[in-house]
Short mmCIF file of C-alpha atoms in Angstrom, two decimals:
data_model
loop_
_atom_site.label_atom_id
_atom_site.label_comp_id
_atom_site.label_asym_id
_atom_site.label_seq_id
_atom_site.Cartn_x
_atom_site.Cartn_y
_atom_site.Cartn_z
CA MET A 17 -21.09 -28.83 3.51
CA SER A 18 -24.18 -28.52 1.36
CA THR A 19 -23.89 -24.72 1.59
CA VAL A 20 -20.30 -24.86 0.29
CA MET A 21 -21.35 -27.11 -2.60
CA GLU A 22 -24.19 -24.74 -3.46
CA ALA A 23 -21.78 -21.79 -3.39
CA ALA A 24 -19.33 -23.69 -5.62
CA GLY A 25 -22.17 -24.31 -8.06
CA LEU A 26 -22.81 -20.57 -8.22
CA VAL A 27 -19.15 -19.79 -8.95
CA PHE A 28 -18.00 -22.62 -11.21
CA GLN A 29 -20.14 -21.73 -14.18
CA PRO A 30 -18.69 -20.85 -17.62
CA TYR A 31 -20.20 -17.35 -17.54
CA VAL A 32 -18.89 -16.54 -14.03
CA LEU A 33 -15.43 -17.93 -14.81
CA LEU A 34 -15.31 -15.89 -18.02
CA VAL A 35 -16.30 -12.77 -16.05
CA ILE A 36 -13.52 -13.45 -13.54
CA LEU A 37 -10.95 -13.84 -16.34
CA GLY A 38 -12.08 -10.65 -18.08
CA SER A 39 -12.10 -8.55 -14.91
CA ALA A 40 -8.68 -9.95 -13.96
CA ALA A 41 -7.21 -8.75 -17.26
CA PHE A 42 -8.94 -5.38 -16.84
CA GLY A 43 -7.65 -4.96 -13.28
CA MET A 44 -4.11 -5.89 -14.34
CA PHE A 45 -4.23 -3.31 -17.17
CA VAL A 46 -5.66 -0.47 -15.07
CA GLY A 47 -3.37 -1.13 -12.10
CA ALA A 48 -0.26 -1.08 -14.30
CA ILE A 49 -1.00 2.46 -15.51
CA PRO A 50 0.42 5.02 -13.04
CA GLY A 51 -2.32 7.15 -11.54
CA LEU A 52 -5.12 4.65 -12.23
CA THR A 53 -5.60 2.97 -8.86
CA ALA A 54 -7.44 -0.15 -7.70
CA THR A 55 -10.26 2.10 -6.46
CA MET A 56 -10.62 3.61 -9.92
CA ALA A 57 -10.66 0.13 -11.50
CA THR A 58 -13.47 -0.83 -9.11
CA ALA A 59 -15.45 2.34 -9.76
CA LEU A 60 -15.19 1.87 -13.54
CA LEU A 61 -16.69 -1.62 -13.23
CA VAL A 62 -19.69 -0.61 -11.11
CA PRO A 63 -21.94 0.31 -14.09
CA VAL A 64 -21.14 -3.06 -15.67
CA THR A 65 -22.25 -4.93 -12.53
CA PHE A 66 -25.78 -3.49 -12.79
CA PHE A 67 -26.47 -5.98 -15.59
CA MET A 68 -25.12 -9.02 -13.70
CA GLU A 69 -26.36 -11.45 -11.11
CA PRO A 70 -24.97 -10.99 -7.56
CA VAL A 71 -22.18 -13.62 -7.77
CA PRO A 72 -20.59 -12.47 -11.05
CA ALA A 73 -21.02 -8.85 -9.98
CA ILE A 74 -19.04 -9.37 -6.76
CA ALA A 75 -16.56 -11.62 -8.59
CA THR A 76 -15.88 -8.80 -11.03
CA ILE A 77 -14.94 -6.34 -8.30
CA VAL A 78 -12.98 -8.80 -6.13
CA THR A 79 -10.87 -10.03 -9.03
CA ALA A 80 -10.15 -6.62 -10.55
CA THR A 81 -9.13 -5.25 -7.14
CA ALA A 82 -6.71 -8.10 -6.39
CA MET A 83 -5.05 -7.75 -9.80
CA ALA A 84 -4.84 -3.95 -9.68
CA ILE A 85 -3.12 -3.94 -6.27
CA PHE A 86 -0.36 -6.24 -7.57
CA ALA A 87 -0.15 -4.48 -10.94
CA GLY A 88 0.62 -1.21 -9.16
CA ASP A 89 4.05 -2.71 -8.40
CA ILE A 90 4.89 -3.09 -12.11
CA PRO A 91 5.48 0.60 -12.98
CA GLY A 92 7.06 1.10 -9.56
CA THR A 93 9.63 -1.61 -10.20
CA MET A 94 10.25 -0.88 -13.87
CA LEU A 95 10.03 2.90 -14.00
CA ARG A 96 10.01 4.05 -10.34
CA MET A 97 6.38 5.11 -10.69
CA PRO A 98 4.48 3.36 -7.85
CA GLY A 99 0.88 2.65 -8.76
CA THR A 100 -0.34 2.96 -5.16
CA PRO A 101 0.92 4.64 -1.95
CA ALA A 102 1.47 1.14 -0.55
CA SER A 103 3.87 0.38 -3.42
CA ALA A 104 5.88 3.47 -2.50
CA ALA A 105 7.00 1.73 0.71
CA TYR A 106 9.27 -0.65 -1.19
CA VAL A 107 9.65 1.01 -4.60
CA GLN A 108 13.31 1.81 -3.88
CA ASP A 109 14.23 -1.88 -3.53
CA GLY A 110 12.23 -2.89 -6.60
CA TYR A 111 13.74 -0.17 -8.78
CA ALA A 112 17.24 -0.92 -7.49
CA LEU A 113 16.82 -4.54 -8.60
CA THR A 114 15.74 -3.28 -12.04
CA ARG A 115 18.89 -1.14 -12.26
CA GLN A 116 20.86 -4.30 -11.49
CA GLY A 117 19.17 -6.10 -14.40
CA ARG A 118 16.87 -8.18 -12.15
CA PRO A 119 13.35 -6.73 -12.51
CA GLU A 120 11.83 -10.21 -12.54
CA SER A 121 13.25 -10.90 -9.09
CA ALA A 122 11.37 -7.92 -7.66
CA LEU A 123 8.13 -8.41 -9.59
CA GLY A 124 8.20 -12.16 -8.98
CA ALA A 125 8.42 -11.56 -5.23
CA SER A 126 5.56 -9.06 -5.39
CA LEU A 127 3.45 -11.48 -7.44
CA VAL A 128 3.94 -14.69 -5.47
CA PHE A 129 3.80 -13.17 -2.00
CA SER A 130 0.86 -10.90 -2.89
CA SER A 131 -1.00 -14.06 -3.89
CA MET A 132 0.03 -15.78 -0.65
CA GLY A 133 -1.04 -12.79 1.43
CA GLY A 134 -4.41 -12.68 -0.33
CA ILE A 135 -4.99 -16.39 0.24
CA PHE A 136 -3.96 -16.08 3.91
CA GLY A 137 -6.33 -13.14 4.36
CA THR A 138 -9.14 -15.10 2.72
CA LEU A 139 -8.62 -18.05 5.06
CA VAL A 140 -8.76 -15.66 8.02
CA LEU A 141 -11.87 -14.07 6.51
CA ILE A 142 -13.50 -17.50 6.34
CA SER A 143 -12.53 -18.72 9.79
CA ALA A 144 -12.25 -15.72 12.09
CA SER A 145 -14.10 -12.79 10.54
CA PRO A 146 -16.67 -12.32 13.36
CA ALA A 147 -13.97 -12.31 16.07
CA LEU A 148 -11.72 -9.91 14.16
CA ALA A 149 -14.63 -7.63 13.35
CA GLU A 150 -15.46 -7.39 17.06
CA ILE A 151 -11.88 -6.25 17.76
CA ALA A 152 -11.99 -3.78 14.86
CA LEU A 153 -15.14 -2.20 16.29
CA LYS A 154 -13.27 -1.43 19.51
CA PHE A 155 -11.03 1.00 17.59
CA SER A 156 -12.01 4.60 18.18
CA SER A 157 -10.26 7.84 17.24
CA PHE A 158 -7.74 7.29 20.08
CA GLU A 159 -6.58 3.94 18.69
CA TYR A 160 -6.50 5.22 15.11
CA PHE A 161 -4.41 8.20 16.18
CA TRP A 162 -1.71 5.97 17.64
CA LEU A 163 -1.87 3.62 14.65
CA VAL A 164 -1.29 6.52 12.26
CA VAL A 165 1.54 7.90 14.42
CA LEU A 166 3.14 4.44 14.41
CA GLY A 167 2.89 4.29 10.62
CA LEU A 168 4.46 7.74 10.28
CA SER A 169 7.24 6.74 12.68
CA CYS A 170 8.02 3.70 10.55
CA ALA A 171 8.53 5.95 7.53
CA VAL A 172 11.33 7.76 9.38
CA PHE A 173 13.11 4.66 10.64
CA ILE A 174 13.07 2.73 7.34
CA SER A 175 14.46 5.63 5.33
CA PRO A 176 17.89 5.08 3.82
CA GLY A 177 20.45 7.34 5.41
CA SER A 178 19.92 9.21 8.67
CA PRO A 179 16.53 9.33 10.44
CA ALA A 180 16.86 13.13 10.45
CA ARG A 181 16.64 13.21 6.65
CA GLY A 182 13.65 10.88 6.77
CA LEU A 183 12.00 13.22 9.29
CA ILE A 184 12.57 16.19 6.95
CA SER A 185 10.89 14.29 4.12
CA LEU A 186 7.99 13.31 6.37
CA MET A 187 7.48 16.96 7.39
CA VAL A 188 7.32 17.97 3.73
CA GLY A 189 4.48 15.49 3.22
CA LEU A 190 2.66 16.52 6.40
CA PHE A 191 2.88 20.18 5.43
CA ALA A 192 1.42 19.40 1.99
CA ALA A 193 -1.40 17.52 3.74
CA THR A 194 -2.41 20.68 5.64
CA ILE A 195 -3.17 22.58 2.42
CA GLY A 196 -6.88 23.05 1.67
CA LEU A 197 -10.06 22.60 3.71
CA GLU A 198 -9.20 19.13 5.04
CA ASN A 199 -9.57 20.16 8.69
CA PRO A 200 -12.38 20.15 11.29
CA ALA A 201 -12.92 23.90 11.12
CA GLY A 202 -13.24 23.92 7.34
CA ALA A 203 -11.03 27.02 7.15
CA PRO A 204 -8.78 27.55 4.10
CA ARG A 205 -5.10 26.91 4.87
CA TYR A 206 -2.19 27.87 2.62
CA THR A 207 -4.52 28.17 -0.38
CA PHE A 208 -3.46 31.74 -1.28
CA GLY A 209 -6.90 32.40 -2.72
CA SER A 210 -6.76 29.43 -5.12
CA VAL A 211 -10.07 27.59 -5.49
CA GLU A 212 -8.29 24.44 -6.70
CA LEU A 213 -6.05 24.32 -3.62
CA MET A 214 -9.12 24.35 -1.36
CA GLY A 215 -9.62 20.70 -2.33
CA GLY A 216 -6.18 19.86 -0.94
CA ILE A 217 -3.22 18.18 -2.58
CA GLN A 218 -4.20 14.93 -4.32
CA PHE A 219 -1.64 12.30 -3.37
CA ILE A 220 -1.67 10.46 -6.73
CA PRO A 221 -0.38 13.45 -8.80
CA ALA A 222 2.03 14.27 -5.96
CA MET A 223 3.31 10.70 -5.85
CA ILE A 224 3.73 10.57 -9.62
CA GLY A 225 5.62 13.84 -9.50
CA LEU A 226 7.92 12.88 -6.63
CA PHE A 227 8.91 9.53 -8.08
CA ALA A 228 8.43 9.59 -11.86
CA VAL A 229 8.79 13.21 -12.96
CA SER A 230 11.87 13.64 -10.77
CA GLU A 231 13.37 10.64 -12.59
CA VAL A 232 12.53 12.23 -15.98
CA ILE A 233 14.19 15.50 -14.89
CA ARG A 234 17.26 13.60 -13.73
CA ALA A 235 17.50 11.68 -17.02
CA PHE A 236 17.24 14.94 -19.00
CA ILE A 237 19.86 16.81 -16.95
CA LYS A 238 22.31 13.91 -16.79
CA ARG A 239 22.03 12.66 -20.35
CA GLY A 240 24.72 10.21 -21.38
CA GLY A 241 25.25 9.16 -17.81
CA GLU A 242 23.89 5.96 -16.32
CA VAL A 243 22.50 3.47 -18.84
CA ARG A 244 19.54 1.24 -18.04
CA PRO A 245 20.75 -2.36 -17.89
CA PRO A 246 19.07 -5.09 -19.95
CA ALA A 247 16.50 -7.26 -18.20
CA THR A 248 17.53 -10.84 -17.57
CA SER A 249 15.37 -13.88 -17.04
CA GLY A 250 17.49 -15.14 -14.16
CA ARG A 251 16.59 -18.62 -12.97
CA GLY A 252 12.85 -18.32 -13.49
CA ILE A 253 10.26 -16.30 -11.63
CA PHE A 254 8.62 -19.08 -9.65
CA ARG A 255 11.78 -21.07 -9.00
CA GLU A 256 13.44 -18.01 -7.47
CA GLN A 257 10.40 -17.31 -5.30
CA ALA A 258 10.46 -20.89 -4.02
CA HIS A 259 13.97 -20.12 -2.80
CA ASN A 260 12.73 -16.87 -1.21
CA LEU A 261 9.92 -18.74 0.53
CA VAL A 262 12.43 -21.16 2.07
CA THR A 263 14.70 -18.24 3.05
CA TYR A 264 12.00 -15.88 4.38
CA PRO A 265 9.06 -17.98 5.66
CA VAL A 266 8.68 -15.91 8.83
CA GLN A 267 8.58 -12.66 6.85
CA ALA A 268 5.91 -14.01 4.50
CA LEU A 269 3.70 -15.20 7.36
CA ARG A 270 4.26 -12.05 9.43
CA GLY A 271 3.43 -9.76 6.52
CA SER A 272 0.27 -11.73 5.68
CA ALA A 273 -0.93 -11.70 9.29
CA LEU A 274 -0.16 -8.03 9.90
CA GLY A 275 -1.73 -6.97 6.60
CA THR A 276 -4.92 -8.88 7.36
CA ALA A 277 -5.13 -7.45 10.88
CA ILE A 278 -4.59 -3.84 9.79
CA GLY A 279 -6.86 -4.27 6.77
CA ALA A 280 -9.67 -5.34 9.09
CA LEU A 281 -9.59 -1.90 10.75
CA PRO A 282 -12.10 0.37 8.99
CA GLY A 283 -10.27 3.14 7.16
CA ALA A 284 -6.73 1.84 7.76
CA GLY A 285 -6.10 -0.01 4.49
CA ALA A 286 -3.07 -1.40 2.72
CA ASP A 287 -1.03 1.82 2.86
CA ILE A 288 -0.30 1.69 6.61
CA ALA A 289 0.03 -2.12 6.45
CA ALA A 290 2.73 -2.04 3.76
CA TRP A 291 4.79 0.65 5.50
CA ILE A 292 4.62 -0.97 8.92
CA SER A 293 5.43 -4.40 7.43
CA TYR A 294 8.44 -3.00 5.60
CA ALA A 295 9.64 -1.27 8.78
CA ILE A 296 9.24 -4.46 10.84
CA SER A 297 11.05 -6.46 8.17
CA LYS A 298 13.99 -4.06 8.29
CA LYS A 299 13.99 -3.93 12.08
CA PHE A 300 14.22 -7.70 12.53
CA SER A 301 16.39 -8.38 9.49
CA LYS A 302 19.91 -9.76 9.89
CA THR A 303 21.02 -7.44 7.09
CA PRO A 304 19.10 -4.16 7.56
CA GLU A 305 21.82 -2.21 5.74
CA LYS A 306 20.78 -3.89 2.46
CA PHE A 307 17.25 -2.44 2.51
CA GLY A 308 16.81 0.17 -0.20
CA THR A 309 19.68 -1.21 -2.27
CA GLY A 310 17.78 -3.98 -4.05
CA HIS A 311 17.09 -6.44 -1.22
CA VAL A 312 14.14 -8.78 -1.73
CA GLU A 313 13.39 -9.40 1.97
CA GLY A 314 11.32 -6.24 2.36
CA LEU A 315 9.44 -7.01 -0.86
CA VAL A 316 8.44 -10.41 0.50
CA GLU A 317 6.89 -9.05 3.69
CA SER A 318 5.32 -5.90 2.23
CA GLY A 319 3.96 -7.75 -0.82
CA ALA A 320 2.21 -10.28 1.40
CA SER A 321 0.88 -7.47 3.59
CA ASN A 322 -0.60 -5.61 0.59
CA ASN A 323 -3.08 -8.23 -0.53
CA GLY A 324 -3.60 -9.51 3.00
CA ALA A 325 -4.96 -6.05 3.84
CA MET A 326 -7.25 -6.19 0.81
CA SER A 327 -8.84 -9.40 2.09
CA GLY A 328 -8.93 -8.12 5.66
CA ALA A 329 -10.89 -5.03 4.62
CA TRP A 330 -13.83 -7.30 3.75
CA ILE A 331 -14.13 -8.54 7.34
CA PRO A 332 -15.98 -5.51 8.78
CA ALA A 333 -17.74 -5.01 5.43
CA LEU A 334 -19.37 -8.46 5.42
CA VAL A 335 -19.86 -8.91 9.17
CA PHE A 336 -21.18 -5.44 10.07
CA GLY A 337 -21.66 -3.62 6.77
CA ILE A 338 -18.89 -1.15 7.72
CA PRO A 339 -16.48 -0.43 4.83
CA GLY A 340 -12.86 -1.25 5.58
CA ASP A 341 -11.59 0.98 2.75
CA SER A 342 -12.79 2.89 -0.30
CA ILE A 343 -13.14 -0.28 -2.36
CA THR A 344 -15.36 -2.10 0.11
CA ALA A 345 -17.44 1.08 0.42
CA ILE A 346 -18.21 0.69 -3.29
CA VAL A 347 -18.82 -3.03 -2.83
CA ILE A 348 -21.37 -2.47 -0.05
CA GLY A 349 -23.35 -0.25 -2.41
CA VAL A 350 -23.30 -2.97 -5.08
CA LEU A 351 -24.42 -5.58 -2.52
CA TYR A 352 -27.40 -3.45 -1.52
CA VAL A 353 -28.37 -3.00 -5.16
CA LYS A 354 -28.28 -6.78 -5.58
CA GLY A 355 -30.54 -7.32 -2.57
CA ILE A 356 -27.80 -8.53 -0.22
CA ASN A 357 -27.66 -6.61 3.07
CA PRO A 358 -24.20 -6.99 4.67
CA GLY A 359 -24.31 -7.73 8.35
CA PRO A 360 -24.58 -10.61 10.80
CA MET A 361 -27.90 -11.83 9.36
CA VAL A 362 -26.52 -12.42 5.87
CA PHE A 363 -24.48 -15.33 7.26
CA ILE A 364 -27.79 -16.93 8.32
CA THR A 365 -30.19 -15.91 5.55
CA GLN A 366 -27.85 -16.16 2.53
CA PRO A 367 -24.81 -18.24 3.57
CA GLN A 368 -24.32 -19.57 0.05
CA MET A 369 -23.65 -16.01 -1.19
CA ILE A 370 -21.01 -15.45 1.48
CA TYR A 371 -19.24 -18.72 0.68
CA ALA A 372 -19.40 -17.84 -3.02
CA VAL A 373 -17.52 -14.62 -2.20
CA PHE A 374 -14.91 -16.66 -0.30
CA ILE A 375 -14.43 -19.01 -3.26
CA VAL A 376 -14.06 -16.04 -5.63
CA PHE A 377 -11.35 -14.62 -3.35
CA LEU A 378 -9.36 -17.85 -3.55
CA LEU A 379 -9.81 -18.07 -7.33
CA ALA A 380 -8.75 -14.46 -7.86
CA ASN A 381 -5.54 -14.88 -5.87
CA LEU A 382 -4.70 -18.14 -7.64
CA MET A 383 -5.43 -16.65 -11.06
CA MET A 384 -3.08 -13.81 -10.21
CA LEU A 385 -0.09 -16.16 -10.63
CA PRO A 386 -0.42 -17.05 -14.35
CA LEU A 387 -1.74 -13.63 -15.36
CA GLY A 388 0.95 -11.90 -13.34
CA TRP A 389 3.60 -14.06 -15.01
CA VAL A 390 2.37 -12.93 -18.43
CA ALA A 391 2.32 -9.28 -17.28
CA ILE A 392 5.88 -9.51 -15.93
CA LYS A 393 7.18 -11.05 -19.14
CA GLY A 394 5.47 -8.32 -21.15
CA ALA A 395 6.65 -5.50 -18.87
CA ARG A 396 10.26 -6.69 -19.22
CA GLN A 397 10.24 -5.40 -22.80
CA VAL A 398 9.90 -1.85 -21.48
CA LEU A 399 13.57 -1.86 -20.50
CA SER A 400 14.66 -2.44 -24.10
CA ILE A 401 13.19 0.92 -25.16
CA PRO A 402 15.88 3.61 -25.66
CA GLN A 403 15.87 6.21 -22.91
CA LYS A 404 15.28 9.11 -25.31
CA VAL A 405 12.02 7.40 -26.33
CA LEU A 406 11.10 5.97 -22.91
CA MET A 407 11.31 9.20 -20.90
CA PRO A 408 8.82 11.17 -23.07
CA LEU A 409 6.46 8.16 -22.89
CA ILE A 410 6.78 8.12 -19.11
CA LEU A 411 6.02 11.84 -18.96
CA MET A 412 2.96 11.32 -21.15
CA PHE A 413 1.63 8.56 -18.88
CA CYS A 414 2.32 10.79 -15.88
CA MET A 415 0.23 13.58 -17.36
CA VAL A 416 -2.63 11.22 -18.26
CA GLY A 417 -2.66 9.66 -14.79
CA SER A 418 -2.55 13.02 -13.02
CA PHE A 419 -5.30 14.48 -15.21
CA ALA A 420 -7.54 11.40 -14.75
CA ILE A 421 -7.86 11.82 -10.97
CA ASN A 422 -10.22 14.81 -11.18
CA ASN A 423 -10.29 15.46 -14.94
CA SER A 424 -8.44 18.67 -14.19
CA VAL A 425 -5.29 20.27 -15.57
CA PHE A 426 -4.58 21.33 -11.98
CA GLY A 427 -3.49 17.75 -11.26
CA ILE A 428 -0.78 18.09 -13.91
CA GLY A 429 0.40 21.29 -12.21
CA ILE A 430 0.66 19.49 -8.85
CA MET A 431 2.59 16.70 -10.56
CA LEU A 432 5.13 19.10 -12.07
CA VAL A 433 5.65 21.05 -8.83
CA PHE A 434 6.23 17.88 -6.81
CA GLY A 435 8.48 16.56 -9.57
CA ILE A 436 10.81 19.52 -9.03
CA ILE A 437 10.55 19.11 -5.24
CA GLY A 438 11.38 15.39 -5.54
CA PHE A 439 14.39 16.09 -7.76
CA LEU A 440 15.78 18.70 -5.33
CA MET A 441 15.21 16.42 -2.34
CA GLU A 442 17.07 13.50 -3.88
CA GLU A 443 19.90 15.71 -5.08
CA ASN A 444 20.38 16.54 -1.38
CA ASP A 445 20.07 12.89 -0.26
CA ILE A 446 16.63 13.38 1.28
CA PRO A 447 14.42 10.29 0.71
CA ILE A 448 11.05 10.99 -0.89
CA ALA A 449 9.05 7.94 0.22
CA PRO A 450 8.27 9.34 3.73
CA ALA A 451 6.82 12.45 2.10
CA ILE A 452 4.20 10.29 0.36
CA LEU A 453 3.16 8.65 3.63
CA GLY A 454 2.93 12.05 5.32
CA LEU A 455 0.68 13.28 2.53
CA VAL A 456 -1.57 10.19 2.70
CA LEU A 457 -1.84 9.90 6.49
CA GLY A 458 -1.70 13.59 7.40
CA PRO A 459 -5.48 14.22 7.14
CA MET A 460 -6.19 10.99 9.05
CA LEU A 461 -3.77 12.05 11.79
CA GLU A 462 -5.36 15.48 12.19
CA GLN A 463 -8.93 14.20 12.07
CA ASN A 464 -8.40 11.55 14.75
CA PHE A 465 -6.37 13.87 16.99
CA VAL A 466 -8.95 16.66 16.91
CA THR A 467 -11.84 14.21 17.36
CA SER A 468 -10.08 12.64 20.35
CA MET A 469 -9.36 16.01 21.94
CA ILE A 470 -13.01 17.04 21.56
CA LYS A 471 -14.24 13.78 23.12
CA SER A 472 -11.78 14.04 26.02
CA GLU A 473 -12.36 17.80 26.50
CA GLY A 474 -8.69 18.53 25.91
CA SER A 475 -7.23 15.82 28.16
CA PHE A 476 -4.11 14.10 26.83
CA ILE A 477 -4.49 11.38 29.47
CA ALA A 478 -7.48 10.04 27.51
CA PHE A 479 -5.08 8.78 24.82
CA PHE A 480 -3.90 6.17 27.34
CA GLU A 481 -7.16 5.38 29.17
CA ARG A 482 -8.45 2.72 26.75
CA PRO A 483 -6.54 -0.62 26.83
CA ILE A 484 -5.82 -0.90 23.10
CA ALA A 485 -4.96 2.79 22.81
CA ALA A 486 -2.64 2.53 25.81
CA GLY A 487 -0.87 -0.49 24.30
CA LEU A 488 -0.42 1.20 20.92
CA GLY A 489 0.68 4.44 22.56
CA LEU A 490 3.28 2.80 24.80
CA PHE A 491 4.58 0.74 21.89
CA THR A 492 4.91 3.84 19.71
CA ILE A 493 6.74 5.74 22.44
CA ALA A 494 9.04 2.73 22.89
CA VAL A 495 9.82 2.82 19.16
CA TRP A 496 10.68 6.52 19.47
CA SER A 497 12.88 5.83 22.51
CA ILE A 498 15.03 3.10 20.95
CA PRO A 499 17.37 5.45 19.01
CA LEU A 500 17.79 7.68 22.10
CA VAL A 501 18.56 4.70 24.35
CA MET A 502 21.08 3.30 21.85
CA TRP A 503 22.75 6.72 21.58
CA LEU A 504 23.00 7.01 25.38
CA LEU A 505 24.46 3.50 25.67
CA ARG A 506 27.11 4.31 23.08
CA ARG A 507 28.07 7.47 25.01
CA ARG A 508 28.47 5.71 28.37
CA PRO A 509 32.01 5.91 29.77
CA GLY A 510 33.88 2.72 28.99
CA ALA A 511 31.41 1.60 26.31
CA ALA A 512 34.03 1.86 23.59
CA SER A 513 36.74 0.04 25.56
CA ARG A 514 34.55 -2.85 26.76
CA PRO A 515 35.12 -5.05 23.67
CA GLN A 516 38.90 -4.85 24.14
CA ASP A 517 38.62 -5.95 27.79
CA SER A 518 36.63 -9.09 26.94
#
């Protein structure tokens, strides 16, 4: 108890609280700009942390990250420009609610359940981090391969329309992921002699192009068509989410737990967590046909999973010094600079620092509620801007975000090409969200498959020899088999006449 009180004394100081407030506002601002991710917000703050003590330095990064992950949902909901690949999993529902004049319903769900997921993940981090870290360390390339395949499978099954169209979209993303040198042999693929393409296709410009630029093209071609509806306050952001919590308590808890568990796996991150959570939500929903049309159920589960994964990523980082994602990789570097060596011994030698980090996590997720409310109220004014003014502004932000990734005009070129591809895909009723997941997870799929084949000397049986890998593999194959089994059952003789007989 004395350790907790000492940690609270380190956090609840005017200077530290002011730092938390400032970094929260910064994270909210950066995350709301398409193309500027939570990782970029963290990286921009690293030079500032050099002049701080350890607790405010870590508080700066934790708070900015939590805010930026939620803020990525704001442009996705308002303008169909997801700030992160995780936001792309449920951007269709959020944007559909905006078209119905209910943007606050979508953003309110993202805000409240992101906060809940972050708090749940923090509580797990406090109570069970050593046990979860031990499980995470058992994941090798075999387990990661099946986890990625499961995530890619979810993208197909949650797509609106037929799974075949979702599979086409996924293949587009996987093909784009093969471009460049991102392969074990380091050989150029589909680069056509271009030096820029050797670095591969950056998913942020591609995502901006597929979602935002395609929307700009559509607005230009179909001028005078559909009009953006005015935003309405509804019955209040928090009052509506209280109703959602009563309606979807299982979804909120399931998303938080799954996000934390997947986030604890080094290298997995919130992207896979959000997609799998959305797929599970649709699979077990009583109204799966409503997903993608402006249904808040998927937002509840995926929103909780997002920030739960952010907290979960700190479990291997603190317990073993192994980064769970790109953000915790930056954090580990900051900890070393501050004289804190992540690992089992830090819980014994500097427990007050660890508990201070836990307290900062709770504060950041609680502070997200009032700051997020202000951000939502401010973002609502975007919808009052005339479309002939709004679309050029969107295109300008797209270009800035795409350029900022590598400070290269090549990013803008990628954005424009994928904008045309996204427009053509949607004109032919092919969903574009699976393409994003294919682009993000494609390199991870190839890397883990090739690594596994090298370790097993080309034996496919090795993918089922380890207990966790076997479980994930059998579950994934079962997911693939469900549509085939259902199709065979429907084709059985007498299947159509059975209801009349009963």
